[in-house]
């Protein structure tokens, strides 16, 4: 009996992270991540194992970055669309224009899609455009594409 209980406990420990991700909704991904002055919002599925969302910050300055994450490849593109009092440069707000550029360009076939292509589309609208490896699984990837999790750390869930 003890062996069966130990086996059940081990199975629960293995499956619990998958259950937590399965309980998530895309709406739950909209959240504050830094006390009251930073977070993620506007998560959406853009198809082909890719997601888009906005990171925001509002303390001693403001910024909004768009993030396009490739859940299967484990890469992301980040582009600054809004900024004020963050860097020594004039403020700008190109969130609407940047999202319009993405909406116009993200209808491309998943076979032709690349983050480099998105970077070129945003050139001149976004600033500080960079492509890098995902440090951990984004919430939207955990919700929409959990089977695509690569070698990067799994999303740890939403703290309530």
Short mmCIF file of N, CA, C and O in Angstrom, two decimals, residues 31-39 56-57 59:
data_model
loop_
_atom_site.label_atom_id
_atom_site.label_comp_id
_atom_site.label_asym_id
_atom_site.label_seq_id
_atom_site.Cartn_x
_atom_site.Cartn_y
_atom_site.Cartn_z
N UNK A 31 -1.66 40.50 -16.53
CA UNK A 31 -1.38 40.55 -15.10
C UNK A 31 -0.29 41.56 -14.78
O UNK A 31 0.46 41.98 -15.65
N UNK A 32 -0.27 41.94 -13.52
CA UNK A 32 0.79 42.79 -13.01
C UNK A 32 1.92 41.87 -12.57
O UNK A 32 1.70 40.91 -11.84
N UNK A 33 3.12 42.15 -13.02
CA UNK A 33 4.26 41.28 -12.70
C UNK A 33 5.26 41.94 -11.76
O UNK A 33 6.12 41.27 -11.22
N UNK A 34 5.17 43.24 -11.58
CA UNK A 34 6.09 43.98 -10.71
C UNK A 34 5.30 44.89 -9.79
O UNK A 34 5.03 46.04 -10.14
N UNK A 35 4.91 44.40 -8.66
CA UNK A 35 4.12 45.10 -7.65
C UNK A 35 2.94 45.81 -8.30
O UNK A 35 1.92 45.22 -8.52
N UNK A 36 3.07 47.09 -8.61
CA UNK A 36 1.96 47.80 -9.25
C UNK A 36 2.42 48.57 -10.48
O UNK A 36 1.65 49.33 -11.04
N UNK A 37 3.66 48.36 -10.89
CA UNK A 37 4.18 49.24 -11.94
C UNK A 37 4.73 48.52 -13.16
O UNK A 37 5.45 49.11 -13.95
N UNK A 38 4.40 47.28 -13.37
CA UNK A 38 4.84 46.57 -14.56
C UNK A 38 3.99 45.35 -14.80
O UNK A 38 3.44 44.78 -13.85
N UNK A 39 3.85 44.97 -16.04
CA UNK A 39 3.05 43.79 -16.30
C UNK A 39 3.00 43.39 -17.76
O UNK A 39 3.76 43.89 -18.59
N UNK A 56 4.46 46.21 -20.14
CA UNK A 56 4.36 47.63 -19.81
C UNK A 56 5.06 47.92 -18.48
O UNK A 56 5.25 47.03 -17.65
N UNK A 57 5.46 49.16 -18.35
CA UNK A 57 6.14 49.64 -17.14
C UNK A 57 5.68 51.06 -16.89
O UNK A 57 5.55 51.84 -17.83
N UNK A 59 6.75 53.38 -13.77
CA UNK A 59 7.28 53.94 -12.53
C UNK A 59 8.52 54.75 -12.86
O UNK A 59 9.47 54.21 -13.44
#
